[in-house]
Amino acid sequence: MKNIASKPVHRYDSGSIDLAAECLAAECLVHIYVNTKHVTSLLASPENLDELVRGHLQTEYDLHHHKTEFETHIKANEEEFIVEVTTDTELHLASRNTIVTTSCGACEQNQLTALIEQTPSVSNPSGQISIEALIRSLNEMRNHQPGFGQTGGMHAAGLYFDEEEELLVREDIGRHNAVDKVIGAMSSVSKSAPHALLLSGRCGWDIVSKAAKLDIPIIASIGAASTLAAETARASNMTLVSFAKSNRAVLIGPVEGRIERNH
């Protein structure tokens, strides 16, 4: 099953309604099992599911702390997928009984203070980065979004390492899934630690939380940051660069020592 599916639709154009075909972003149900135990179920785009699972286990279950090696096996059944993860490490993972939808960022939390307090602080970066470099990278990321180009219905997340290295980009119908996928993809390429996480849309608390768990100090987004994302970023020593377009951006959090100044 691919990320894009052609479906019959009626299209309205200049007063007439006609039958046509439209490219839509595919959405499927993904059930994740770890050592035969059901852990969670996600609604996601069907490609790069091994990366989705690797990234999701790292950002939601802190598997990056365990340095866990594991294998994935994917079974397809119509529009549902079962991803079986096997590992020699004994893991105690809490199971979710609800489906994590493509718009769900903090579906199981009921207190805002807990969301902020449970987000770890990130390390100070070793060098500085310019806003111009981040904006160039966000523009370049658009060239790696075939799903969005055909459907207009997919988000992208990218990892910026430096201007000498190619961006690592993944797409998904869910913003947080795209982040999980690009983080999961990072484990299969030999790159240094990323300088920044790039987002094709807005930045909410869920994305800040995921980036913090991977010790990523900067998030640059084309869209806005939410109030909770801003508050959490400040509390976790992270810098948000939102509305990063043309020659402008809104900076939230630490600036000195990580963002280059031209004046």
mmCIF file of C-alpha atoms in Angstrom:
data_model
loop_
_atom_site.group_PDB
_atom_site.id
_atom_site.type_symbol
_atom_site.label_atom_id
_atom_site.label_comp_id
_atom_site.label_asym_id
_atom_site.label_seq_id
_atom_site.Cartn_x
_atom_site.Cartn_y
_atom_site.Cartn_z
ATOM 1 C CA MET A 1 0.000 0.000 0.000
ATOM 2 C CA LYS A 2 1.371 3.399 -1.017
ATOM 3 C CA ASN A 3 1.061 6.842 0.573
ATOM 4 C CA ILE A 4 -1.061 8.065 -2.355
ATOM 5 C CA ALA A 5 -4.277 6.550 -3.723
ATOM 6 C CA SER A 6 -6.381 7.655 -6.693
ATOM 7 C CA LYS A 7 -10.080 7.788 -5.802
ATOM 8 C CA PRO A 8 -13.212 8.726 -7.781
ATOM 9 C CA VAL A 9 -14.662 12.122 -6.877
ATOM 10 C CA HIS A 10 -16.960 14.802 -8.229
ATOM 11 C CA ARG A 11 -15.089 17.977 -9.105
ATOM 12 C CA TYR A 12 -16.712 21.400 -9.233
ATOM 13 C CA ASP A 13 -15.217 23.827 -11.741
ATOM 14 C CA SER A 14 -16.730 27.069 -13.022
ATOM 15 C CA GLY A 15 -20.292 26.044 -12.276
ATOM 16 C CA SER A 16 -20.163 22.461 -13.571
ATOM 17 C CA ILE A 17 -19.828 19.233 -11.560
ATOM 18 C CA ASP A 18 -18.131 16.289 -13.266
ATOM 19 C CA LEU A 19 -16.749 12.878 -12.348
ATOM 20 C CA ALA A 20 -12.980 12.821 -11.929
ATOM 21 C CA ALA A 21 -10.115 11.048 -10.182
ATOM 22 C CA GLU A 22 -8.303 12.651 -7.262
ATOM 23 C CA CYS A 23 -5.052 11.725 -5.511
ATOM 24 C CA LEU A 24 -5.704 11.347 -1.780
ATOM 25 C CA ALA A 25 -3.304 10.765 1.103
ATOM 26 C CA ALA A 26 -3.682 7.177 2.302
ATOM 27 C CA GLU A 27 -4.441 6.587 5.983
ATOM 28 C CA CYS A 28 -4.129 3.172 7.591
ATOM 29 C CA LEU A 29 -4.249 1.525 10.997
ATOM 30 C CA VAL A 30 -0.905 0.319 12.349
ATOM 31 C CA HIS A 31 -0.814 -2.089 15.305
ATOM 32 C CA ILE A 32 2.548 -2.260 17.095
ATOM 33 C CA TYR A 33 3.586 -5.357 19.048
ATOM 34 C CA VAL A 34 6.812 -5.647 21.037
ATOM 35 C CA ASN A 35 7.873 -9.202 21.892
ATOM 36 C CA THR A 36 4.287 -10.369 21.128
ATOM 37 C CA LYS A 37 2.702 -7.753 23.444
ATOM 38 C CA HIS A 38 0.400 -5.155 21.887
ATOM 39 C CA VAL A 39 1.788 -1.719 22.750
ATOM 40 C CA THR A 40 -0.228 0.770 20.707
ATOM 41 C CA SER A 41 -2.160 1.372 17.495
ATOM 42 C CA LEU A 42 -1.600 4.379 15.241
ATOM 43 C CA LEU A 43 -3.339 5.965 12.273
ATOM 44 C CA ALA A 44 -0.596 6.780 9.788
ATOM 45 C CA SER A 45 0.532 6.795 6.171
ATOM 46 C CA PRO A 46 1.484 3.263 5.098
ATOM 47 C CA GLU A 47 5.053 3.796 3.842
ATOM 48 C CA ASN A 48 8.233 3.645 5.985
ATOM 49 C CA LEU A 49 6.411 1.818 8.780
ATOM 50 C CA ASP A 50 9.614 0.300 10.154
ATOM 51 C CA GLU A 51 10.974 3.828 10.630
ATOM 52 C CA LEU A 52 7.676 4.977 12.140
ATOM 53 C CA VAL A 53 7.824 2.234 14.750
ATOM 54 C CA ARG A 54 11.495 2.802 15.560
ATOM 55 C CA GLY A 55 10.951 6.523 15.986
ATOM 56 C CA HIS A 56 7.725 6.100 17.941
ATOM 57 C CA LEU A 57 9.319 3.693 20.401
ATOM 58 C CA GLN A 58 12.227 6.102 20.865
ATOM 59 C CA THR A 59 10.144 9.234 21.395
ATOM 60 C CA GLU A 60 7.187 7.794 23.286
ATOM 61 C CA TYR A 61 8.760 4.904 25.214
ATOM 62 C CA ASP A 62 12.302 6.233 25.702
ATOM 63 C CA LEU A 63 13.959 3.309 23.945
ATOM 64 C CA HIS A 64 16.852 5.610 22.987
ATOM 65 C CA HIS A 65 17.968 5.387 26.623
ATOM 66 C CA HIS A 66 18.127 1.581 26.446
ATOM 67 C CA LYS A 67 20.324 1.491 23.295
ATOM 68 C CA THR A 68 18.025 -1.346 22.270
ATOM 69 C CA GLU A 69 18.627 -3.352 19.115
ATOM 70 C CA PHE A 70 15.464 -4.769 17.574
ATOM 71 C CA GLU A 71 14.035 -6.187 14.385
ATOM 72 C CA THR A 72 10.694 -5.399 12.770
ATOM 73 C CA HIS A 73 8.409 -7.627 10.721
ATOM 74 C CA ILE A 74 5.426 -6.113 8.909
ATOM 75 C CA LYS A 75 2.207 -7.946 8.012
ATOM 76 C CA ALA A 76 -0.351 -6.277 5.742
ATOM 77 C CA ASN A 77 -4.093 -6.936 5.875
ATOM 78 C CA GLU A 78 -6.105 -4.673 3.550
ATOM 79 C CA GLU A 79 -5.841 -1.200 5.179
ATOM 80 C CA GLU A 80 -4.377 -2.465 8.458
ATOM 81 C CA PHE A 81 -0.798 -3.351 9.276
ATOM 82 C CA ILE A 82 0.706 -5.358 12.118
ATOM 83 C CA VAL A 83 4.297 -4.459 12.962
ATOM 84 C CA GLU A 84 5.973 -7.051 15.163
ATOM 85 C CA VAL A 85 9.082 -5.886 16.992
ATOM 86 C CA THR A 86 11.433 -8.436 18.522
ATOM 87 C CA THR A 87 14.295 -7.667 20.877
ATOM 88 C CA ASP A 88 16.511 -9.581 23.283
ATOM 89 C CA THR A 89 16.165 -6.781 25.827
ATOM 90 C CA GLU A 90 13.428 -7.180 28.428
ATOM 91 C CA LEU A 91 11.225 -4.109 28.115
ATOM 92 C CA HIS A 92 8.335 -3.090 30.333
ATOM 93 C CA LEU A 93 6.140 -0.995 28.050
ATOM 94 C CA ALA A 94 2.687 0.211 29.037
ATOM 95 C CA SER A 95 -0.017 -0.697 26.544
ATOM 96 C CA ARG A 96 -2.423 1.896 25.118
ATOM 97 C CA ASN A 97 -6.011 0.791 24.637
ATOM 98 C CA THR A 98 -6.939 3.704 22.371
ATOM 99 C CA ILE A 99 -5.920 4.485 18.804
ATOM 100 C CA VAL A 100 -3.451 7.354 18.443
ATOM 101 C CA THR A 101 -4.924 9.396 15.597
ATOM 102 C CA THR A 102 -3.044 11.522 13.091
ATOM 103 C CA SER A 103 -3.988 14.667 15.040
ATOM 104 C CA CYS A 104 -3.331 13.313 18.527
ATOM 105 C CA GLY A 105 -0.439 14.874 20.374
ATOM 106 C CA ALA A 106 -1.245 14.441 24.067
ATOM 107 C CA CYS A 107 -4.318 12.252 24.016
ATOM 108 C CA GLU A 108 -3.569 10.457 27.265
ATOM 109 C CA GLN A 109 -2.663 13.478 29.393
ATOM 110 C CA ASN A 110 -5.087 15.525 31.460
ATOM 111 C CA GLN A 111 -2.815 18.094 33.140
ATOM 112 C CA LEU A 112 -0.801 20.731 31.310
ATOM 113 C CA THR A 113 1.786 21.028 34.076
ATOM 114 C CA ALA A 114 2.572 17.330 33.716
ATOM 115 C CA LEU A 115 3.231 17.778 29.997
ATOM 116 C CA ILE A 116 5.823 20.467 30.703
ATOM 117 C CA GLU A 117 7.446 18.794 33.686
ATOM 118 C CA GLN A 118 7.938 15.445 31.952
ATOM 119 C CA THR A 119 9.790 17.008 29.005
ATOM 120 C CA PRO A 120 13.582 16.698 29.484
ATOM 121 C CA SER A 121 16.004 19.599 29.075
ATOM 122 C CA VAL A 122 18.213 19.594 25.994
ATOM 123 C CA SER A 123 21.944 20.241 25.866
ATOM 124 C CA ASN A 124 23.386 23.482 24.558
ATOM 125 C CA PRO A 125 24.499 23.070 20.909
ATOM 126 C CA SER A 126 28.201 23.058 20.113
ATOM 127 C CA GLY A 127 27.854 25.746 17.442
ATOM 128 C CA GLN A 128 25.588 28.412 16.029
ATOM 129 C CA ILE A 129 23.218 28.342 13.079
ATOM 130 C CA SER A 130 21.825 31.193 11.027
ATOM 131 C CA ILE A 131 18.141 31.841 10.451
ATOM 132 C CA GLU A 132 18.946 32.058 6.734
ATOM 133 C CA ALA A 133 20.315 28.494 6.779
ATOM 134 C CA LEU A 134 17.179 27.224 8.496
ATOM 135 C CA ILE A 135 14.901 28.991 6.009
ATOM 136 C CA ARG A 136 16.927 27.607 3.087
ATOM 137 C CA SER A 137 16.585 24.131 4.563
ATOM 138 C CA LEU A 138 12.830 24.507 5.007
ATOM 139 C CA ASN A 139 12.580 25.591 1.373
ATOM 140 C CA GLU A 140 14.752 22.660 0.298
ATOM 141 C CA MET A 141 12.556 20.259 2.283
ATOM 142 C CA ARG A 142 9.679 21.148 -0.041
ATOM 143 C CA ASN A 143 11.600 19.364 -2.822
ATOM 144 C CA HIS A 144 11.393 16.140 -0.775
ATOM 145 C CA GLN A 145 7.601 16.156 -0.346
ATOM 146 C CA PRO A 146 6.111 14.195 -3.267
ATOM 147 C CA GLY A 147 3.109 13.185 -1.176
ATOM 148 C CA PHE A 148 2.183 16.771 -0.399
ATOM 149 C CA GLY A 149 2.784 17.754 -3.996
ATOM 150 C CA GLN A 150 0.249 15.219 -5.268
ATOM 151 C CA THR A 151 -2.349 15.331 -2.485
ATOM 152 C CA GLY A 152 -1.884 18.534 -0.483
ATOM 153 C CA GLY A 153 -2.637 16.363 2.536
ATOM 154 C CA MET A 154 0.692 15.228 3.998
ATOM 155 C CA HIS A 155 3.063 16.765 6.529
ATOM 156 C CA ALA A 156 6.851 16.593 6.408
ATOM 157 C CA ALA A 157 9.577 16.556 9.032
ATOM 158 C CA GLY A 158 13.265 16.924 8.327
ATOM 159 C CA LEU A 159 16.544 16.737 10.197
ATOM 160 C CA TYR A 160 19.163 19.422 9.561
ATOM 161 C CA PHE A 161 22.749 18.368 10.268
ATOM 162 C CA ASP A 162 24.755 21.095 8.538
ATOM 163 C CA GLU A 163 24.747 22.784 5.151
ATOM 164 C CA GLU A 164 27.232 20.266 3.768
ATOM 165 C CA GLU A 165 24.964 17.280 4.440
ATOM 166 C CA GLU A 166 21.740 16.388 2.667
ATOM 167 C CA LEU A 167 18.524 16.810 4.608
ATOM 168 C CA LEU A 168 16.803 13.709 5.930
ATOM 169 C CA VAL A 169 13.060 14.076 5.228
ATOM 170 C CA ARG A 170 9.976 11.922 5.762
ATOM 171 C CA GLU A 171 6.266 12.492 5.082
ATOM 172 C CA ASP A 172 3.104 11.302 6.811
ATOM 173 C CA ILE A 173 -0.529 12.291 7.091
ATOM 174 C CA GLY A 174 0.160 12.994 10.781
ATOM 175 C CA ARG A 175 2.638 15.669 11.916
ATOM 176 C CA HIS A 176 3.918 13.643 14.848
ATOM 177 C CA ASN A 177 4.158 10.512 12.673
ATOM 178 C CA ALA A 178 6.383 12.378 10.209
ATOM 179 C CA VAL A 179 8.652 13.290 13.126
ATOM 180 C CA ASP A 180 8.726 9.682 14.340
ATOM 181 C CA LYS A 181 9.585 8.473 10.841
ATOM 182 C CA VAL A 182 12.501 10.843 10.310
ATOM 183 C CA ILE A 183 13.861 10.024 13.781
ATOM 184 C CA GLY A 184 13.489 6.330 13.026
ATOM 185 C CA ALA A 185 15.282 6.830 9.709
ATOM 186 C CA MET A 186 18.210 8.502 11.472
ATOM 187 C CA SER A 187 19.206 5.207 13.081
ATOM 188 C CA SER A 188 19.919 3.689 9.647
ATOM 189 C CA VAL A 189 22.210 6.445 8.354
ATOM 190 C CA SER A 190 25.653 7.391 9.615
ATOM 191 C CA LYS A 191 25.222 11.041 10.476
ATOM 192 C CA SER A 192 26.211 13.223 13.384
ATOM 193 C CA ALA A 193 23.637 14.489 15.857
ATOM 194 C CA PRO A 194 21.104 16.783 14.136
ATOM 195 C CA HIS A 195 21.304 20.534 14.746
ATOM 196 C CA ALA A 196 17.599 21.134 14.144
ATOM 197 C CA LEU A 197 14.246 19.526 13.461
ATOM 198 C CA LEU A 198 12.341 21.029 10.512
ATOM 199 C CA LEU A 199 8.537 21.072 10.247
ATOM 200 C CA SER A 200 6.350 21.799 7.235
ATOM 201 C CA GLY A 201 3.528 23.113 9.441
ATOM 202 C CA ARG A 202 2.934 24.239 12.995
ATOM 203 C CA CYS A 203 4.742 23.181 16.171
ATOM 204 C CA GLY A 204 2.785 21.863 19.137
ATOM 205 C CA TRP A 205 3.800 20.429 22.486
ATOM 206 C CA ASP A 206 3.997 16.884 21.140
ATOM 207 C CA ILE A 207 6.756 17.801 18.688
ATOM 208 C CA VAL A 208 8.747 19.671 21.352
ATOM 209 C CA SER A 209 8.529 16.615 23.591
ATOM 210 C CA LYS A 210 9.784 14.268 20.872
ATOM 211 C CA ALA A 211 12.687 16.559 19.929
ATOM 212 C CA ALA A 212 13.687 17.001 23.570
ATOM 213 C CA LYS A 213 13.923 13.242 24.094
ATOM 214 C CA LEU A 214 16.419 13.092 21.231
ATOM 215 C CA ASP A 215 18.313 16.145 22.584
ATOM 216 C CA ILE A 216 17.584 18.287 19.499
ATOM 217 C CA PRO A 217 18.080 21.935 20.550
ATOM 218 C CA ILE A 218 16.240 23.777 17.733
ATOM 219 C CA ILE A 219 12.914 23.303 15.948
ATOM 220 C CA ALA A 220 12.252 25.389 12.838
ATOM 221 C CA SER A 221 8.713 25.433 11.472
ATOM 222 C CA ILE A 222 6.959 27.122 8.578
ATOM 223 C CA GLY A 223 3.864 27.527 10.745
ATOM 224 C CA ALA A 224 3.195 28.891 14.202
ATOM 225 C CA ALA A 225 4.134 27.523 17.612
ATOM 226 C CA SER A 226 1.436 26.909 20.208
ATOM 227 C CA THR A 227 1.479 28.443 23.687
ATOM 228 C CA LEU A 228 2.210 25.077 25.289
ATOM 229 C CA ALA A 229 5.009 24.398 22.812
ATOM 230 C CA ALA A 230 6.508 27.801 23.640
ATOM 231 C CA GLU A 231 6.265 27.291 27.392
ATOM 232 C CA THR A 232 7.702 23.785 27.188
ATOM 233 C CA ALA A 233 10.548 24.888 24.913
ATOM 234 C CA ARG A 234 11.585 27.606 27.358
ATOM 235 C CA ALA A 235 11.455 25.147 30.257
ATOM 236 C CA SER A 236 13.541 22.561 28.372
ATOM 237 C CA ASN A 237 16.254 24.911 27.003
ATOM 238 C CA MET A 238 14.999 24.554 23.425
ATOM 239 C CA THR A 239 14.728 27.235 20.744
ATOM 240 C CA LEU A 240 11.693 27.423 18.459
ATOM 241 C CA VAL A 241 12.025 29.243 15.153
ATOM 242 C CA SER A 242 8.447 29.604 13.920
ATOM 243 C CA PHE A 243 6.905 31.363 10.909
ATOM 244 C CA ALA A 244 10.305 30.881 9.259
ATOM 245 C CA LYS A 245 9.689 32.287 5.780
ATOM 246 C CA SER A 246 11.414 34.718 3.430
ATOM 247 C CA ASN A 247 13.604 36.896 5.681
ATOM 248 C CA ARG A 248 11.545 36.706 8.864
ATOM 249 C CA ALA A 249 10.958 34.377 11.786
ATOM 250 C CA VAL A 250 9.653 34.362 15.358
ATOM 251 C CA LEU A 251 12.175 33.072 17.917
ATOM 252 C CA ILE A 252 11.083 31.548 21.215
ATOM 253 C CA GLY A 253 13.546 30.376 23.861
ATOM 254 C CA PRO A 254 17.343 30.769 24.068
ATOM 255 C CA VAL A 255 19.034 32.746 21.287
ATOM 256 C CA GLU A 256 22.543 33.531 22.548
ATOM 257 C CA GLY A 257 25.129 30.918 21.618
ATOM 258 C CA ARG A 258 22.926 29.098 19.108
ATOM 259 C CA ILE A 259 21.458 31.620 16.628
ATOM 260 C CA GLU A 260 23.862 33.748 14.576
ATOM 261 C CA ARG A 261 23.289 37.498 14.609
ATOM 262 C CA ASN A 262 24.005 39.592 11.526
ATOM 263 C CA HIS A 263 23.977 42.868 13.469
#
